[in-house]
Amino acid sequence: MSVLPALDVGLALLVVGVAAWTIAARNLFASVVGYVAYGLLLALVWVRLYAPDVALTEAAVGGGVTGVLLVTAGKRLDALASAEVGVPPGRALKILAGALAALVAGALAWVVLTLPSPAPSLAPAAAEAAAGPGAGLGNPITAVLISYRSFDTMLEKVVLILAVLGVWSVGADAAWGAAPAPLRKVRPDGAMILLAQFLAPVGLLIGVHIFWVGADAPGGAFQGGALLAAMGMVAMMARLAEPPRIDSRKLRLALVAGPAVFLIVGVAGLALADNLFAYPQNFAKPLILFIEAFMVLSIAVALPMLVCGPPNGSPK
Amino acid sequence: MTASPGGALLVFAVLTPVAGILLSFALGGRAAERITLALAPIGLALAGFIAFLVARSGAPLVYVIGGLPPPLGIALRADGASATMMVAAALIVPAAAFYARAKFATPDGVAESRGALTFWIMLQAIWAALNLIFLGADLFNLYVALELLTFAAVPLVCIDGRPETLAAALRYLLFALFGSISYLLGVALLYGGYGTLDIVLLGERIAATPLVWTAAALMTAGLLAKTALFPLHIWLPPAHANAPAAASAVLSGLVVKGSFFLTLRLWFYVLPALPMAAPAAILGTLGGCAALFGSILALRQPRLKLLVAYSTVAQIGYLFLVFPLASAPAGGALGWSGGFVQVLAHAFAKAAMFLSAGVLAEALGHDRIAHFSGAARALPLTFLTLGLGGLSLMGLPPSGGFEAKWLMLRACAASGQWIWAVPILGGGLLAGGYVYRILAPALADGVVEVKARPQLSRELVALGLVGVALALAFAPEGFFEFIQIGRPLAGGGAS
């Protein structure tokens, strides 16, 4: 066996092993660490499957943002003295859930093997269309997200806004308008602050770069935005920055900017290119980058706000 | 696939409430309420005009977004069923909004309040999501619509902020997320097998393979969890009973119908090539069990809102009888019509009953049925609405509920499937029992203490909704032809 297939088998076994460990871990923190490691390994799997865009997203969201979210949630649960553990699920329920999961996994494994080979795919058509005169993009994934399936992409950002409002809405009435609690209660030590001071500016630059090259190379608004979001959270964990007040006009505008600009450009398409969400022939690429810039902003703000949680403290 | 004249209206039906959400969120405070109320006439006009265009051309209205046709691009498609549901949503959402003005006004002295901002934005989001569900012609686009619907519906359940409402919302969220992921897995499998997510293209290409059966099972299971079909109903009663009345009306009347509508789309439009007999029998059996079991549980509830919520569990059951009835070789059109009349009758009657339950709980300060003695004399209009809504739930003439059951029974007779008459008639009898439990003490002698006089306008909104449920009994023949427009006749869906 040559080196790469052997590495692939090892990677696959490692992913399954880490997944099993994440479920088996008794300690909440340990299983969160397992989950983050699982996300990073999955990102490697995507790289091996020649899907660098998915890998970037998986690393940023599955490994990064979700990890911080789970660690923060775990810490807040620990802090609640009254956080009583309910009745643990009984043996019968566990067996039932396990059997159901095994059935679904087995069925999926079986039918994936029955897939026609090569599987029917729109990827070649998307690549051809993306490079064509209408879009002039080198990255078919960006073309699919911002052009062919623009309607989906815009609405997903609206879902993100609903999620942020949903998180805010479980706060207390009296706290409405205030800022969420800081990500860390205590002041961090010098090492954390130093790390954030070095890492955040570099990450910021990489995030903007990933967005900027996304039109032609792997990357794009979501990956870039997620990386910027992670850097924002690093700064907040080092207490170099604090969560903003939720009634801040700037925050609200940053959150709606992405979908709002997308919607306006999409509707303008009816006048400029005869179709809703169509781009005029020669302006497709600059328009796509224009929309993506605002999407990066909205994503970079929305993800940390989801992690920060509901408003806390006094409104004034 | 080419766009129809006026097809751009389909996109605007989704974009108008989306623009409302973005504006409300950016401006905050009282603007959210004003924007929602201003959307009401626009949304109704759009839905009505789309229905007019579909009726005039007698064929589905199509719009290809960005001029980029499927399989790479996305299309929206309005057939008779979509247009009917859009009009229903455009009547019920504004009614709930009008009713909610008093409770969700931003209090004086604050610029913005938690409950008001959440309620008004989420209500617009539900409207946008429902319109997209009714119009979507692409399975992933419909997944986005389902996510929009879930993330709008769950916060409405815990808007009161009491611990039990948070528990109910969390349980709802877990079921809904299970539903989402299960649906998405099936969508991914179908893309892997056929390289397209467009419903029309998939409907032409799909064959009965293990891959398609697995995808169908996963997607159906996910949609059933979101629709709360027995035995996945346990999240519904606490969620719908704990939400504020205006939210319950929309959740029970419309939101669960969204995922039911997608189940119909899946089996009759995406999978017409599959042999329908076995899955239709399973769905029909679960529906029949829901109709009987939900009604029996409704009979045992001490509180009005819980009773009305369990009645939703039962009424959802009838909807699933459409699978065996509309897929039968004979009487399919009757079964299809019966199913849609049941969707509409329940949507209007249940929204009216939840709004009435809200009026009643505010006027009496409680909703314990045991303490209703003499309440009908104090709140005659509200009990009239509850009684007329109950008439439709039982399926007595003249009501939409009767019309639905009559059509379904005729479909049973035409296709020789007499077994489904058991839940149809048995459920109606049990519904009679639980409606009697509300009305009998209220009409009895007794004196209740009215803490606050109900607003006449709110009682009239509920009465108006129940009026629509009754008026369905007089639906002209043209209406039944209208809801058949665009219904596929191949494979499982023979007329």
Coordinates of C-alpha atoms in Angstrom, one line a residue, chain B residues 188-451:
Chain B
A188 CA -28.2 14.9 -0.1
L189 CA -28.9 11.2 -1.1
L190 CA -31.2 12.3 -3.9
Y191 CA -28.6 14.7 -5.3
G192 CA -26.0 12.0 -5.1
G193 CA -28.3 9.7 -7.1
Y194 CA -29.7 12.1 -9.7
G195 CA -27.6 15.2 -9.8
T196 CA -30.5 17.6 -9.4
L197 CA -32.8 18.9 -6.7
D198 CA -35.5 20.3 -8.9
I199 CA -38.8 18.7 -8.1
V200 CA -40.0 18.5 -11.7
L201 CA -36.7 17.0 -13.0
L202 CA -36.5 14.5 -10.1
G203 CA -40.1 13.5 -10.6
E204 CA -39.2 12.5 -14.2
R205 CA -36.0 10.7 -13.4
I206 CA -36.6 8.9 -10.1
A207 CA -36.9 5.1 -10.1
A208 CA -37.6 2.8 -7.1
T209 CA -34.1 2.0 -5.9
P210 CA -32.8 1.4 -2.4
L211 CA -31.3 4.9 -2.5
V212 CA -34.6 6.5 -3.2
W213 CA -36.4 4.5 -0.6
T214 CA -33.8 5.4 2.0
A215 CA -34.0 9.1 1.1
A216 CA -37.8 9.0 1.1
A217 CA -37.9 7.3 4.6
L218 CA -35.4 9.9 6.0
M219 CA -37.2 12.9 4.5
T220 CA -40.6 11.6 5.5
A221 CA -39.5 10.9 9.1
G222 CA -38.1 14.4 9.4
L223 CA -41.2 16.0 8.1
L224 CA -43.4 13.9 10.3
A225 CA -41.4 15.1 13.4
K226 CA -42.1 18.7 12.3
T227 CA -45.7 18.0 11.6
A228 CA -46.2 16.3 15.0
L229 CA -47.9 13.2 13.5
F230 CA -48.5 10.5 16.1
P231 CA -46.2 9.1 17.7
L232 CA -43.9 12.1 17.2
H233 CA -46.6 14.5 18.6
I234 CA -45.3 14.8 22.2
W235 CA -43.7 18.2 21.6
L236 CA -46.8 19.8 20.2
P237 CA -49.3 20.1 23.2
P238 CA -46.9 21.9 25.6
A239 CA -45.5 24.1 22.8
H240 CA -48.9 25.2 21.4
A241 CA -50.5 25.5 24.8
N242 CA -47.7 27.7 26.3
A243 CA -47.3 30.1 23.5
P244 CA -49.3 33.4 23.6
A245 CA -52.7 33.0 22.0
A246 CA -51.9 34.8 18.8
A247 CA -48.7 32.7 18.3
S248 CA -50.6 29.5 19.0
A249 CA -53.2 30.4 16.4
V250 CA -50.4 30.6 13.7
L251 CA -48.4 27.6 15.0
S252 CA -51.4 25.3 15.1
G253 CA -53.3 26.7 12.2
L254 CA -50.4 27.2 9.7
V255 CA -46.9 26.1 10.8
V256 CA -47.6 22.4 11.1
K257 CA -49.4 22.5 7.8
G258 CA -46.1 23.8 6.2
S259 CA -44.3 20.5 6.8
F260 CA -47.4 18.5 5.9
F261 CA -47.5 20.4 2.6
L262 CA -43.9 19.3 2.0
T263 CA -44.8 15.7 2.7
L264 CA -47.5 15.9 0.0
R265 CA -45.0 17.5 -2.4
L266 CA -42.5 14.8 -1.7
W267 CA -44.8 11.8 -2.3
F268 CA -47.0 13.1 -5.1
Y269 CA -44.5 15.3 -7.0
V270 CA -41.0 14.0 -6.3
L271 CA -41.7 10.3 -5.9
P272 CA -44.6 9.5 -8.2
A273 CA -42.5 6.6 -9.5
L274 CA -42.5 4.7 -6.2
P275 CA -45.2 2.2 -5.5
M276 CA -47.4 4.1 -3.1
A277 CA -49.6 1.4 -1.5
A278 CA -47.4 0.5 1.4
P279 CA -46.1 3.9 2.5
A280 CA -49.6 5.3 2.0
A281 CA -51.0 2.6 4.3
I282 CA -48.4 3.4 6.9
L283 CA -49.1 7.1 6.8
G284 CA -52.8 6.6 6.8
T285 CA -52.5 4.2 9.8
L286 CA -50.5 6.7 11.8
G287 CA -53.0 9.4 10.8
G288 CA -55.9 7.2 11.9
C289 CA -54.2 6.5 15.2
A290 CA -53.5 10.2 15.7
A291 CA -57.2 11.1 15.1
L292 CA -58.4 8.6 17.7
F293 CA -55.6 8.9 20.2
G294 CA -55.3 12.7 20.1
S295 CA -59.1 13.0 20.6
I296 CA -59.1 10.7 23.6
L297 CA -56.2 12.7 25.2
A298 CA -58.1 16.0 24.4
L299 CA -61.1 14.6 26.3
R300 CA -58.9 14.3 29.5
Q301 CA -57.4 17.8 29.5
P302 CA -58.3 20.1 32.5
R303 CA -57.3 23.3 30.7
L304 CA -58.9 24.8 27.5
K305 CA -55.6 25.6 25.7
L306 CA -54.2 22.1 26.3
L307 CA -57.5 20.6 25.0
V308 CA -57.4 22.7 21.9
A309 CA -53.7 21.7 21.4
Y310 CA -54.5 18.0 21.7
S311 CA -57.3 18.5 19.3
T312 CA -54.6 19.7 16.8
V313 CA -52.8 16.4 17.2
A314 CA -56.1 14.6 16.3
Q315 CA -56.9 16.9 13.4
I316 CA -53.4 16.5 11.9
G317 CA -54.2 12.8 11.8
Y318 CA -57.1 13.3 9.3
L319 CA -54.7 15.1 6.9
F320 CA -52.6 12.0 6.5
L321 CA -55.6 10.0 5.2
V322 CA -55.0 11.9 2.0
F323 CA -52.1 9.6 1.2
P324 CA -54.1 6.4 0.8
L325 CA -57.2 8.2 -0.5
A326 CA -55.6 10.5 -3.1
S327 CA -53.2 7.8 -4.4
A328 CA -56.0 5.3 -5.0
P329 CA -56.7 4.5 -8.6
A330 CA -60.3 5.6 -8.1
G331 CA -61.6 8.6 -6.2
G332 CA -58.1 10.2 -6.0
A333 CA -59.4 13.6 -6.9
L334 CA -62.0 13.4 -4.1
G335 CA -59.3 12.4 -1.6
W336 CA -57.1 15.3 -2.7
S337 CA -59.9 17.8 -2.4
G338 CA -61.0 16.3 0.9
G339 CA -57.4 16.6 2.3
F340 CA -57.1 20.3 1.2
V341 CA -60.5 21.3 2.6
Q342 CA -59.5 19.6 5.9
V343 CA -56.2 21.6 5.9
L344 CA -58.1 24.9 5.4
A345 CA -61.1 24.1 7.7
H346 CA -58.7 23.1 10.5
A347 CA -56.4 26.1 9.9
F348 CA -59.3 28.7 10.2
A349 CA -61.3 26.9 12.9
K350 CA -58.2 26.2 15.1
A351 CA -56.8 29.7 14.7
A352 CA -60.2 31.1 15.8
M353 CA -60.4 28.7 18.8
F354 CA -56.9 29.6 20.0
L355 CA -57.7 33.3 19.7
S356 CA -60.9 32.7 21.6
A357 CA -59.1 30.7 24.3
G358 CA -56.8 33.7 24.7
V359 CA -59.7 36.1 25.1
L360 CA -61.3 33.8 27.6
A361 CA -58.1 33.3 29.6
E362 CA -57.6 37.1 29.8
A363 CA -61.2 37.7 30.8
L364 CA -61.5 35.0 33.4
G365 CA -57.8 35.0 34.6
H366 CA -57.7 31.2 34.0
D367 CA -58.6 28.6 31.5
R368 CA -59.7 25.7 33.7
I369 CA -62.7 24.1 32.1
A370 CA -64.1 23.0 35.5
H371 CA -64.6 26.6 36.4
F372 CA -66.4 27.7 33.3
S373 CA -70.0 27.5 34.8
G374 CA -72.0 30.3 33.4
A375 CA -69.1 31.7 31.4
A376 CA -71.1 31.6 28.1
R377 CA -73.5 34.3 29.5
A378 CA -70.5 36.5 30.3
L379 CA -68.7 36.0 27.1
P380 CA -71.3 35.1 24.5
L381 CA -69.4 36.0 21.4
T382 CA -66.3 34.0 22.4
F383 CA -68.3 30.9 23.2
L384 CA -70.2 31.3 19.9
T385 CA -66.8 31.2 18.2
L386 CA -65.7 28.2 20.2
G387 CA -68.9 26.4 19.4
L388 CA -68.8 27.1 15.7
G389 CA -65.1 26.0 15.6
G390 CA -66.1 22.9 17.4
L391 CA -68.8 22.3 14.8
S392 CA -66.1 22.2 12.1
L393 CA -63.8 20.0 14.2
M394 CA -66.6 17.5 14.7
G395 CA -67.5 17.6 11.0
L396 CA -71.1 18.6 11.3
P397 CA -72.8 20.6 8.6
P398 CA -72.6 23.3 7.6
S399 CA -68.9 23.6 8.0
G400 CA -65.6 23.0 6.2
G401 CA -64.9 20.1 8.5
F402 CA -68.1 18.4 7.3
E403 CA -67.2 19.1 3.7
A404 CA -63.8 17.6 4.2
K405 CA -65.1 14.4 5.8
W406 CA -67.9 14.1 3.2
L407 CA -65.3 14.2 0.4
M408 CA -63.0 11.8 2.2
L409 CA -65.9 9.3 2.8
R410 CA -66.8 9.5 -0.8
A411 CA -63.2 8.8 -1.7
C412 CA -63.3 5.8 0.7
A413 CA -66.4 4.6 -1.1
A414 CA -65.0 5.1 -4.6
S415 CA -61.8 3.3 -3.9
G416 CA -63.3 0.6 -1.6
Q417 CA -61.0 1.5 1.3
W418 CA -63.7 1.4 4.0
I419 CA -61.2 1.0 6.8
W420 CA -60.4 4.8 6.7
A421 CA -64.0 5.6 7.5
V422 CA -63.3 4.3 11.0
P423 CA -61.0 7.1 12.1
I424 CA -63.0 9.7 10.1
L425 CA -66.3 8.8 11.9
G426 CA -64.8 7.7 15.2
G427 CA -62.7 10.9 15.5
G428 CA -65.7 13.0 14.8
L429 CA -67.6 11.3 17.6
L430 CA -64.8 11.9 20.0
A431 CA -64.5 15.5 18.9
G432 CA -68.1 15.9 19.8
G433 CA -67.2 14.7 23.3
Y434 CA -64.4 17.2 23.8
V435 CA -66.4 20.1 22.4
Y436 CA -69.3 19.2 24.6
R437 CA -66.9 19.3 27.6
I438 CA -66.1 23.0 26.8
L439 CA -69.7 24.1 26.0
A440 CA -71.7 22.2 28.6
P441 CA -70.3 23.8 31.7
A442 CA -70.2 27.2 30.0
L443 CA -73.9 27.0 29.2
A444 CA -74.8 25.7 32.7
D445 CA -76.1 27.9 35.5
G446 CA -73.4 29.7 37.4
V447 CA -71.7 33.0 37.8
V448 CA -68.2 33.6 36.7
E449 CA -66.1 36.6 37.8
V450 CA -65.0 38.6 34.7
K451 CA -61.7 40.2 35.6

